[in-house]
Coordinates of N, CA and C in Angstrom, one line a residue:
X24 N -70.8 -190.8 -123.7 CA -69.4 -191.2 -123.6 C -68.6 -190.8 -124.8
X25 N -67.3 -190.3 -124.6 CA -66.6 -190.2 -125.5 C -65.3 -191.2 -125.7
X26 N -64.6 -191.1 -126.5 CA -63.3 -191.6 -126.5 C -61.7 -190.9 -126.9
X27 N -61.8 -189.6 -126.6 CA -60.7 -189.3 -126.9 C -60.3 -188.7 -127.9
X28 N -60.8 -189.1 -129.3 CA -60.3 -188.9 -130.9 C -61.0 -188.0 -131.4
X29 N -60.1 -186.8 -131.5 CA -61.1 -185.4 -132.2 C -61.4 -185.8 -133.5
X30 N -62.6 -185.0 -133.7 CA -63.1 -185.4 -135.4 C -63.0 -184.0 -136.0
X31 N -62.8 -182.8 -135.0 CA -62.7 -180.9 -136.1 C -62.2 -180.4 -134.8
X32 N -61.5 -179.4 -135.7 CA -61.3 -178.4 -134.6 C -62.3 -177.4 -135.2
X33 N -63.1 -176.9 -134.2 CA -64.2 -176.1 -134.1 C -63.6 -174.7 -133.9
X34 N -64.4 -173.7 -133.9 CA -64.5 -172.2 -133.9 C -65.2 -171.0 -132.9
X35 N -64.9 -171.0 -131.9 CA -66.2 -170.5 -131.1 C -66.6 -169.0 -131.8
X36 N -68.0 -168.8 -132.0 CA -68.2 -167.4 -133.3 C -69.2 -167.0 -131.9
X37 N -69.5 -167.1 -131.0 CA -70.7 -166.2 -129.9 C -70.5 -166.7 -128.5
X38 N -70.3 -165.9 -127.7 CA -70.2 -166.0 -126.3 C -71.4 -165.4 -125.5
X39 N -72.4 -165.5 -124.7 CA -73.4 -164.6 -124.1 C -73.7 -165.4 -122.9
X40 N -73.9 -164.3 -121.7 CA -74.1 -164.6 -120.6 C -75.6 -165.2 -120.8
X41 N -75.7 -166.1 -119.7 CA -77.1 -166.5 -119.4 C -77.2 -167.5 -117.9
X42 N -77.9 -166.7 -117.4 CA -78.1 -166.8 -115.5 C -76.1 -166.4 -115.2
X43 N -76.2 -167.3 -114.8 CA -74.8 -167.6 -114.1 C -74.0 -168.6 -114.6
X44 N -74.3 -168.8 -116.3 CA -73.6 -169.6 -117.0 C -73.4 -168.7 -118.4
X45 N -72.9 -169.6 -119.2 CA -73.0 -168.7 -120.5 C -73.7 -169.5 -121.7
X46 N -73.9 -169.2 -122.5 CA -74.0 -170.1 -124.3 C -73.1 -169.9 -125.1
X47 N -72.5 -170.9 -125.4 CA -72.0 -171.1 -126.7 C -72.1 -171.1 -127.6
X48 N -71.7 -170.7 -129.2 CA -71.8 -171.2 -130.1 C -70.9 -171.0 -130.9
X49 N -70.8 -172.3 -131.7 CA -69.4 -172.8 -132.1 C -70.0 -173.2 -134.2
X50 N -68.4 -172.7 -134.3 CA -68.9 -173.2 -136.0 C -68.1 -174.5 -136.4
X51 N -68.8 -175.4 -136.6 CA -68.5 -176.8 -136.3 C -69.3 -177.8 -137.8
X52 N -69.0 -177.5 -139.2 CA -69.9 -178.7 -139.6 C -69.5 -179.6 -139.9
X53 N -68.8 -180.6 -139.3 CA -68.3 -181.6 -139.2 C -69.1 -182.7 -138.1
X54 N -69.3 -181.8 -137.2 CA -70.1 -183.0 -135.6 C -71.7 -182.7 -135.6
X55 N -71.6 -181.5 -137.0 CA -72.8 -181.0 -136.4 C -73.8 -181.7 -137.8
X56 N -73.1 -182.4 -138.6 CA -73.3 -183.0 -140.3 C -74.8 -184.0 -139.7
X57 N -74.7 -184.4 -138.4 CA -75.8 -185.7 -138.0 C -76.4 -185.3 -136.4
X58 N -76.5 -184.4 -136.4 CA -76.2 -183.7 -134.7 C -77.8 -183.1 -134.6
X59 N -78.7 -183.9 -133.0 CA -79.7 -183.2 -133.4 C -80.0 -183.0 -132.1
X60 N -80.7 -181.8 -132.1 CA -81.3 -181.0 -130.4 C -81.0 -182.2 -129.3
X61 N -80.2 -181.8 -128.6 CA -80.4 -182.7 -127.4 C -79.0 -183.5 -127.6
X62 N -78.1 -183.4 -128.3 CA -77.5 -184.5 -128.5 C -75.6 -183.8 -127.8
X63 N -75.1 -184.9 -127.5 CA -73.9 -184.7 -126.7 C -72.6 -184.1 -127.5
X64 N -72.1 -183.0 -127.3 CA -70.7 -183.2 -128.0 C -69.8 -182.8 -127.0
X65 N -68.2 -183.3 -127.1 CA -67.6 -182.7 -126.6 C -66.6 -181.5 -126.9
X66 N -66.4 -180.6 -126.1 CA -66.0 -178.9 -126.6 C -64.3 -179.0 -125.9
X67 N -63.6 -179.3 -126.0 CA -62.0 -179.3 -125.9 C -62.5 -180.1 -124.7
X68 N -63.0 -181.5 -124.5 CA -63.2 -182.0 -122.8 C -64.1 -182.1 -122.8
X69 N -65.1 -181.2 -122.5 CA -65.8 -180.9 -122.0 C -67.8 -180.6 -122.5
X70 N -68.5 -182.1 -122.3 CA -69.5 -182.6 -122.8 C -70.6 -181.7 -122.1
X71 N -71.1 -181.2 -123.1 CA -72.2 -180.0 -124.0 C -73.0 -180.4 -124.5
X72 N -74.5 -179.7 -124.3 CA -76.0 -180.7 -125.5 C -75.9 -179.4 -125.9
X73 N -76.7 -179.6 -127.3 CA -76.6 -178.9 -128.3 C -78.2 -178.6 -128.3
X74 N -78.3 -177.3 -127.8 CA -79.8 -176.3 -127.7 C -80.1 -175.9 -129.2
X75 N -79.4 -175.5 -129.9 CA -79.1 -175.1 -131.2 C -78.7 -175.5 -132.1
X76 N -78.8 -175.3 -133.4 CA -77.5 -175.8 -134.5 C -78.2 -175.3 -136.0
X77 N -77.4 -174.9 -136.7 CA -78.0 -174.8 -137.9 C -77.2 -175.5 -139.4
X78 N -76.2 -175.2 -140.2 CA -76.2 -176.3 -141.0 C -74.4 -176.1 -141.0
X79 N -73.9 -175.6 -140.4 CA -72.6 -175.5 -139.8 C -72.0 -174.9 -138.2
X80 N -72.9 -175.2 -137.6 CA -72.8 -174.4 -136.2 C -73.9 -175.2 -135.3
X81 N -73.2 -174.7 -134.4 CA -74.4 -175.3 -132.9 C -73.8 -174.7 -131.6
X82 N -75.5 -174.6 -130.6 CA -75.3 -173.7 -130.0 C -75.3 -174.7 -128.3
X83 N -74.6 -174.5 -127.2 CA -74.9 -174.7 -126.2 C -74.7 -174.4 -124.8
X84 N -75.4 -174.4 -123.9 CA -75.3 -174.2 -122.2 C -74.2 -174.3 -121.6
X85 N -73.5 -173.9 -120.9 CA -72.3 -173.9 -119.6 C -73.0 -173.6 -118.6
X86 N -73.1 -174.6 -117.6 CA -73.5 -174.3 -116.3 C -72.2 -173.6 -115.8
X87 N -72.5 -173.0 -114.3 CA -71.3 -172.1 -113.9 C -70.5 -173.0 -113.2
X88 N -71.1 -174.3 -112.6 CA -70.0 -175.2 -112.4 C -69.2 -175.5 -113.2
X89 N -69.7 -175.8 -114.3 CA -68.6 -175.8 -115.6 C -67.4 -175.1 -115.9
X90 N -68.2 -173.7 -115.9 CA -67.0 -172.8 -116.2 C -66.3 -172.4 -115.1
X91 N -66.2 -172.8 -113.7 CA -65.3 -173.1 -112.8 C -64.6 -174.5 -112.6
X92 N -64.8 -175.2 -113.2 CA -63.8 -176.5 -113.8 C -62.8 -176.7 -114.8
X93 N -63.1 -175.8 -115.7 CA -62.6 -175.5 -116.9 C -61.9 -174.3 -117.1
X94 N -61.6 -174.0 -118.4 CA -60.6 -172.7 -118.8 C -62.2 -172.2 -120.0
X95 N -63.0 -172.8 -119.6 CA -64.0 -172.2 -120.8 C -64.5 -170.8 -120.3
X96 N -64.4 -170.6 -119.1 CA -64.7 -169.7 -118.6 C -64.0 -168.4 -119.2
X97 N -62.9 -168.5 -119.6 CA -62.3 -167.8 -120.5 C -62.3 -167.4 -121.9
X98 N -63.4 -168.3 -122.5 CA -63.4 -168.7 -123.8 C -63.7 -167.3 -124.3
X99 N -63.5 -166.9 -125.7 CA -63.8 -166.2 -126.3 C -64.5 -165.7 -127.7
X100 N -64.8 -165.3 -128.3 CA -65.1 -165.5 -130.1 C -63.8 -165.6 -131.0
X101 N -63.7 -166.8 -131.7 CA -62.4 -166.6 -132.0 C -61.3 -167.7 -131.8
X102 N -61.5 -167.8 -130.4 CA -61.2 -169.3 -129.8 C -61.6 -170.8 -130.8
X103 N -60.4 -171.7 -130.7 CA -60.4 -173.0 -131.5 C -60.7 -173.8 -130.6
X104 N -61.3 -174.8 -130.8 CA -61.9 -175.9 -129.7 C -61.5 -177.2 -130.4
X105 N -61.3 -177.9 -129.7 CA -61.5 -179.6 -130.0 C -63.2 -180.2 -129.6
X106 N -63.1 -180.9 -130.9 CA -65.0 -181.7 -131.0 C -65.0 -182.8 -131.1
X107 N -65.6 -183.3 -130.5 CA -66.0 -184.7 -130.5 C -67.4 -185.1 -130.2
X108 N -68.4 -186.0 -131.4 CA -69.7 -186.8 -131.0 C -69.8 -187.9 -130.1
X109 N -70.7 -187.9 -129.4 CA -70.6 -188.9 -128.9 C -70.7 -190.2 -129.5
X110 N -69.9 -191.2 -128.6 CA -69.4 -192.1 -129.0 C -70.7 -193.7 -129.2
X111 N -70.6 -194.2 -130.8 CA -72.0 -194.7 -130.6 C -72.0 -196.0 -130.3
X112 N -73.3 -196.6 -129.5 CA -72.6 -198.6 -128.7 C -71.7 -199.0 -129.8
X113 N -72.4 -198.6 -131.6 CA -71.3 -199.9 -131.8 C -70.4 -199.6 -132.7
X114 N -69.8 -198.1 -131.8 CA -68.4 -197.6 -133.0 C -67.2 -198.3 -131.6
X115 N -66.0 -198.1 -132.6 CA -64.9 -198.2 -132.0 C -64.4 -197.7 -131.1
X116 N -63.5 -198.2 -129.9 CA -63.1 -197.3 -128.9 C -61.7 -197.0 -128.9
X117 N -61.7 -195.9 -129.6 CA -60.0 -196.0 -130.7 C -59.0 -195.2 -129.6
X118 N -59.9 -194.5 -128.4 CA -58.8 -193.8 -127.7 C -59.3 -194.7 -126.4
X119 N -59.6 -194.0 -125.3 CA -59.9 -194.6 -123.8 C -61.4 -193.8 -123.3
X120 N -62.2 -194.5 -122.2 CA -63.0 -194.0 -121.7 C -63.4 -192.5 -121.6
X121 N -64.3 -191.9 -122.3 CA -63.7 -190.5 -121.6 C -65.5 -190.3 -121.7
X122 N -65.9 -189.1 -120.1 CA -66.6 -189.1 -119.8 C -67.4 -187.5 -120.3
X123 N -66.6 -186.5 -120.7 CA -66.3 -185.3 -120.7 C -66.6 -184.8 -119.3
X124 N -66.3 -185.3 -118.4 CA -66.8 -184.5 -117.2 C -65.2 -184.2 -116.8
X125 N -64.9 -182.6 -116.6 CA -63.4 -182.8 -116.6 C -63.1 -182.4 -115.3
X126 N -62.1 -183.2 -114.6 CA -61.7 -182.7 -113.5 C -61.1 -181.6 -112.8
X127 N -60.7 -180.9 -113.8 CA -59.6 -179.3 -113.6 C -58.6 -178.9 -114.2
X128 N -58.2 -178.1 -114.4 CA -57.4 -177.4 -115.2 C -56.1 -177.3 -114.6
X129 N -55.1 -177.6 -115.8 CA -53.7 -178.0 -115.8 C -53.1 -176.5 -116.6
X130 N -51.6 -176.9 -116.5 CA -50.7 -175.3 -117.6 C -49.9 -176.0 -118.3
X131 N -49.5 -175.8 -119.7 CA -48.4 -176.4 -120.0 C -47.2 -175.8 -119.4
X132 N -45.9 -176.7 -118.8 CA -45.2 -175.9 -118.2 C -43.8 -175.7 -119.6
X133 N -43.9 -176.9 -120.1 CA -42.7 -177.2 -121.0 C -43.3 -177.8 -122.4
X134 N -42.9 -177.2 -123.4 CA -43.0 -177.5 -124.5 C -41.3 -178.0 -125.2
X135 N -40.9 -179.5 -125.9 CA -39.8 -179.4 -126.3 C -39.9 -180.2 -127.3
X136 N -39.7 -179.3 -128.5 CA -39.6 -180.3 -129.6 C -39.1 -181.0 -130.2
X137 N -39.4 -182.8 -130.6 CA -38.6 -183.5 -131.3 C -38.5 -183.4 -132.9
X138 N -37.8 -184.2 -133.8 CA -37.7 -184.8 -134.6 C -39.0 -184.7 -135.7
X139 N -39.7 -185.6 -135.1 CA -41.2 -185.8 -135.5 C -42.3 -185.8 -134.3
X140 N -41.9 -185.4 -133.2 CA -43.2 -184.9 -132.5 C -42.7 -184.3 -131.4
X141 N -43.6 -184.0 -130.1 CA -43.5 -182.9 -129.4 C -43.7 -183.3 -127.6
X142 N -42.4 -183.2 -126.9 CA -43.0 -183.7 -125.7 C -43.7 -182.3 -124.8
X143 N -44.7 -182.6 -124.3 CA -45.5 -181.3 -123.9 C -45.2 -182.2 -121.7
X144 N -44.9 -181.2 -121.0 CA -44.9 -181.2 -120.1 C -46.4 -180.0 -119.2
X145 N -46.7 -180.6 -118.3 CA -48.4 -180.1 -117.9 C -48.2 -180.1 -116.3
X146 N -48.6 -179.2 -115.8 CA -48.8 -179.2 -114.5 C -50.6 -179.8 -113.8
X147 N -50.8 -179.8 -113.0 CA -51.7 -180.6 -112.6 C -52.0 -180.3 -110.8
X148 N -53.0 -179.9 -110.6 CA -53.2 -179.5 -108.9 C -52.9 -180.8 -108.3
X149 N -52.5 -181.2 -107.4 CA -51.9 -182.1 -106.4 C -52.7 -182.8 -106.1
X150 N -54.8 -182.5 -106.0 CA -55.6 -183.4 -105.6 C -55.5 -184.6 -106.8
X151 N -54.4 -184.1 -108.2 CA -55.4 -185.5 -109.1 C -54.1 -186.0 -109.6
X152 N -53.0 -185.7 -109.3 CA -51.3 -186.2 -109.3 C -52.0 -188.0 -108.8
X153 N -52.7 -188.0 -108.1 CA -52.6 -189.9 -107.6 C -53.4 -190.6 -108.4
X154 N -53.7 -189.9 -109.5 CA -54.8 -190.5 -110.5 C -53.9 -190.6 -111.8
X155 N -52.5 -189.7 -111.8 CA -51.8 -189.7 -113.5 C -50.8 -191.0 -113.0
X156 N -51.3 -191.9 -113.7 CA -50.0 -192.7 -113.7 C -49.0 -192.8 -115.3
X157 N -47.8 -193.2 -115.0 CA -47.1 -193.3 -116.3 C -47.4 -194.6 -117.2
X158 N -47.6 -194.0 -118.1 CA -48.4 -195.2 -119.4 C -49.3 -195.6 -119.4
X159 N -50.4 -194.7 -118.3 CA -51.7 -194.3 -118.4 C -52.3 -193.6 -119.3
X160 N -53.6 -193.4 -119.2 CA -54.6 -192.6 -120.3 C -55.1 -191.2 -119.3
X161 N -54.8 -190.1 -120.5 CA -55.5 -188.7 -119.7 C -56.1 -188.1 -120.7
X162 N -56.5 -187.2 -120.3 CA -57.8 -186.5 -121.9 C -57.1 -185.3 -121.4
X163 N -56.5 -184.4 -122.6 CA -56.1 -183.3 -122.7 C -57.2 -182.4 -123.2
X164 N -57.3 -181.1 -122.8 CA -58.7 -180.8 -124.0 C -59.2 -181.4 -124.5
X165 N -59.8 -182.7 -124.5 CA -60.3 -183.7 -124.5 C -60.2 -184.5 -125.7
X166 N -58.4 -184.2 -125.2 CA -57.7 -185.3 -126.7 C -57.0 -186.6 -125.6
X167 N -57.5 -187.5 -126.2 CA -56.6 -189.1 -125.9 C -55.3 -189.2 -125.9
X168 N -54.9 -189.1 -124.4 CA -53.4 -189.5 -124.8 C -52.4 -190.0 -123.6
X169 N -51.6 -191.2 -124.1 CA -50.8 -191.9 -122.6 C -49.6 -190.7 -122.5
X170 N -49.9 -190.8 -120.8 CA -48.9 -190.5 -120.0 C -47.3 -190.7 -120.4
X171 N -46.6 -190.2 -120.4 CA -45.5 -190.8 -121.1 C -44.2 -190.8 -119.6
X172 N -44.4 -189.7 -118.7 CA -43.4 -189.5 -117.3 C -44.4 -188.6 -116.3
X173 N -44.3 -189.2 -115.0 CA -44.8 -188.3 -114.2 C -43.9 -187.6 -113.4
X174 N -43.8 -186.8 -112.3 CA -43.5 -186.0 -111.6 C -43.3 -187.4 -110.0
X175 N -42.3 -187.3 -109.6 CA -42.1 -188.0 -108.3 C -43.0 -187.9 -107.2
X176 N -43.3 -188.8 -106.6 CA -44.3 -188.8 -105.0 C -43.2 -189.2 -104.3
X177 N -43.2 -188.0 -103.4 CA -44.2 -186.8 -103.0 C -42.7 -185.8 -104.1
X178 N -44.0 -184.9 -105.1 CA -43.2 -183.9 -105.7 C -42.9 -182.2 -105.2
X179 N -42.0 -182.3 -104.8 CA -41.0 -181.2 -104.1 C -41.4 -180.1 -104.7
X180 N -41.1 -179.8 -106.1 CA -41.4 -178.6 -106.9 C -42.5 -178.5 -107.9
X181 N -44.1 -179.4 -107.2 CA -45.3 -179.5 -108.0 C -44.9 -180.6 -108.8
X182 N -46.5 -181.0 -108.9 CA -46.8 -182.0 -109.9 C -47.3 -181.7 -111.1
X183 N -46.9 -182.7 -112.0 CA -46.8 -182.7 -113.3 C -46.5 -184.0 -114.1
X184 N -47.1 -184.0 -115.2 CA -46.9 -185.3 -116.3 C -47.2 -184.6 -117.7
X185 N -46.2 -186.0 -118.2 CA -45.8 -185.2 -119.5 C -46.6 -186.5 -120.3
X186 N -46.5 -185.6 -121.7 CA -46.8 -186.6 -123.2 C -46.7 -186.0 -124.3
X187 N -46.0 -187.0 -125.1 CA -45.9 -187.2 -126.2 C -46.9 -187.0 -127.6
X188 N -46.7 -186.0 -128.3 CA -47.6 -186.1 -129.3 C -47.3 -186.1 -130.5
X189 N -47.8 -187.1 -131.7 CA -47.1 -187.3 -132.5 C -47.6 -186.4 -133.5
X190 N -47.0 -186.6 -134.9 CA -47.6 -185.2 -136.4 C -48.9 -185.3 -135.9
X191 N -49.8 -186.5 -136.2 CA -51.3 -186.5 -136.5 C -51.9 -185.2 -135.2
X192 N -51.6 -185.9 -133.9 CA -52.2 -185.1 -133.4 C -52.2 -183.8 -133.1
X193 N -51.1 -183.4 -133.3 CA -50.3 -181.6 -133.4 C -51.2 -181.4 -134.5
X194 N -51.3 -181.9 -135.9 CA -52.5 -181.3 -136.6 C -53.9 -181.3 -136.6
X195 N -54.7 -182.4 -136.1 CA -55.8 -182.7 -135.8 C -56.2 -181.8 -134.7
X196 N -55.6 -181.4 -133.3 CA -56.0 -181.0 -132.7 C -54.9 -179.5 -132.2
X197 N -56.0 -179.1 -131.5 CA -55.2 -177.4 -130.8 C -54.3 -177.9 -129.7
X198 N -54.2 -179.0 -129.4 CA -52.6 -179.0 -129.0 C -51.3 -178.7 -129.3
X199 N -51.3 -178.8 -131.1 CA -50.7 -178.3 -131.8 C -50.0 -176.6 -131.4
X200 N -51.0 -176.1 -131.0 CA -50.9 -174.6 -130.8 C -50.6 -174.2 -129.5
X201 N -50.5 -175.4 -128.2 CA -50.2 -175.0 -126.7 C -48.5 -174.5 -126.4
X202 N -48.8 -173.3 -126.2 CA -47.5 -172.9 -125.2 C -47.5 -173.1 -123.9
X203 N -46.5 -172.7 -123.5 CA -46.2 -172.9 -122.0 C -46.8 -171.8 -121.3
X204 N -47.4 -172.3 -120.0 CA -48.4 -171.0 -119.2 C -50.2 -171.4 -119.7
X205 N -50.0 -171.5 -120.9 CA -51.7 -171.5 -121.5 C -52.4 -173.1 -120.5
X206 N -53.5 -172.5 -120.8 CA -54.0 -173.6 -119.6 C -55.2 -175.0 -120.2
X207 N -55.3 -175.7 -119.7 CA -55.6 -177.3 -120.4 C -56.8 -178.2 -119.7
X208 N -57.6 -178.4 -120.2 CA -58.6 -178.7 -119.1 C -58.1 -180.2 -119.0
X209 N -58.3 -181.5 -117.9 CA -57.9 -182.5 -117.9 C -59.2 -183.2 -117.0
X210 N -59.2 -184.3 -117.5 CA -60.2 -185.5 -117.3 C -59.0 -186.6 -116.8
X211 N -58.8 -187.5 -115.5 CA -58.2 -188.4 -115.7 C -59.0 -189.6 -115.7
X212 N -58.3 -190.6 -115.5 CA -59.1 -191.9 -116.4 C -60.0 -192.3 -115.1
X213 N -61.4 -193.3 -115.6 CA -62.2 -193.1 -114.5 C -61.9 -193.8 -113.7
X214 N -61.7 -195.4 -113.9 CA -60.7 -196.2 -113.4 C -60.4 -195.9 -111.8
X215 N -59.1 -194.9 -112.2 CA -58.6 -194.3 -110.9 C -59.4 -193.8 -109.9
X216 N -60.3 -193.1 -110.8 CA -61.4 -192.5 -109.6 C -61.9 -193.3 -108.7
X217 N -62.3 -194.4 -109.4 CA -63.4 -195.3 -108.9 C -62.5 -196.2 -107.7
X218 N -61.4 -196.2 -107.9 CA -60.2 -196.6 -107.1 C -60.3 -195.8 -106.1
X219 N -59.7 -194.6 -106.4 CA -59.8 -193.6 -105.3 C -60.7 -193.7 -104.0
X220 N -61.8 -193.7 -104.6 CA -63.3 -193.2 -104.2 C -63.4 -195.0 -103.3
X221 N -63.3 -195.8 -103.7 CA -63.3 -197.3 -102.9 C -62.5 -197.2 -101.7
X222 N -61.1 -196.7 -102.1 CA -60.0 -196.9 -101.1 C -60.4 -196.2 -99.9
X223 N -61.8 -194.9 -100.1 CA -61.6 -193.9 -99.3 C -62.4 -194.5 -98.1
X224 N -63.3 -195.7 -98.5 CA -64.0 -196.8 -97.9 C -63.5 -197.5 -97.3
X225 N -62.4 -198.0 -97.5 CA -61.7 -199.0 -96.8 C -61.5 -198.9 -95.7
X226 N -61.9 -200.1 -94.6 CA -61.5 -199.7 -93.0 C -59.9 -199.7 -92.9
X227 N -59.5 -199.1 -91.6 CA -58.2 -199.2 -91.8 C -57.8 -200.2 -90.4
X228 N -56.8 -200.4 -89.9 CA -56.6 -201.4 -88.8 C -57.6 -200.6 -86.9
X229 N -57.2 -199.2 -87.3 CA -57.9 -198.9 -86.2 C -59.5 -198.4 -86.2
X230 N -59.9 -199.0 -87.4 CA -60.9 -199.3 -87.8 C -62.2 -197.9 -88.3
X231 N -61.4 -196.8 -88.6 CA -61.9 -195.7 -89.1 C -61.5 -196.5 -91.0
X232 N -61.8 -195.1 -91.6 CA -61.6 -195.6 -93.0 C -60.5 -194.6 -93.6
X233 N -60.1 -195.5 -94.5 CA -59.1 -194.6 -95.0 C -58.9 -193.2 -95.8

């Protein structure tokens, strides 16, 4: 389990196919300072064990489910990542639940900048619009962060939710660097899922389920 709060932005230095997935490896000595075979990190979202590692880098697996959930499928040498260790029983839970299992990939549609921070507007496929609520929690590349406005139900011209990002996080993480078009992996909160997935159980009056 993660929580949201990048600790590096990493570096991806090797891309190589393997079966119908790929390996990674990323230069990372920051997650990688206590990081041993087997151990969880998350790669912009998206929760990776570490087959490899040496004393600033580590190496790991993408199933091809993966890289059909994600934009990693795209990744390249070169590419900046967001990192995160897993989160330990008895550290702090400074952002929200986050599982790295991410649900799909968003675009930024709107970038507009304030004063001291940045409202980023995001598109979002229509199956997970009933899971973003406003002044909710969503994992951006698997950075922690509340919902700030959603897009109307039922939305006419696509769905979409926006958020606010203040200095720290524009620097700490590659959100900093999102334009409009570039694409965002998203996790929403599990919560809703678990909602979702109950309601889908529920009988209804004519006694099928809903």
């Amino acid at each position: 389990m993660f929580t949201g709060i990048i600790e590096e932005i990493g570096v991806v230095t090797a891309v190589e196919p393997s079966g119908d997935g790929a390996r990674l490896t990323v230069r990372a000595p920051v997650v990688v300072s206590d990081a041993a075979h087997g151990d969880s990190i998350a790669v912009s979202g998206v929760c990776l064990t570490v087959v490899d590692q040496g004393g600033d880098w580590f190496t790991a697996d993408v199933m091809r489910q993966t890289l059909d959930m994600s934009w990693l499928a795209g990744i390249a040498p070169g590419t900046a990542v967001n990192l995160e260790r897993a989160t330990p029983a008895h550290g702090r839970l400074g952002g929200h639940i986050v599982q790295g299992h991410v649900d799909g990939t968003g675009a930024v549609l709107e970038v507009r900048p304030g004063e001291q921070w940045r409202v980023v507007r995001i598109g979002m496929p229509a199956q997970l619009a009933p899971l973003v609520v406003d002044k909710g929690s969503i994992a951006v590349d698997g950075v922690s962060l509340t919902v700030s406005a959603v897009s109307p139900a039922p939305a006419e011209d696509g769905h979409w939710f926006e958020v606010s990002l203040i200095p720290e996080t524009l620097a700490a993480t590659t959100l900093g660097a999102r334009a409009a078009g570039d694409p965002v992996n998203l996790e929403t909160d599990i919560l809703a899922r678990h909602v979702r997935r109950l309601l889908a159980f529920t009988p209804t009056p004519e006694g099928g389920s809903r």
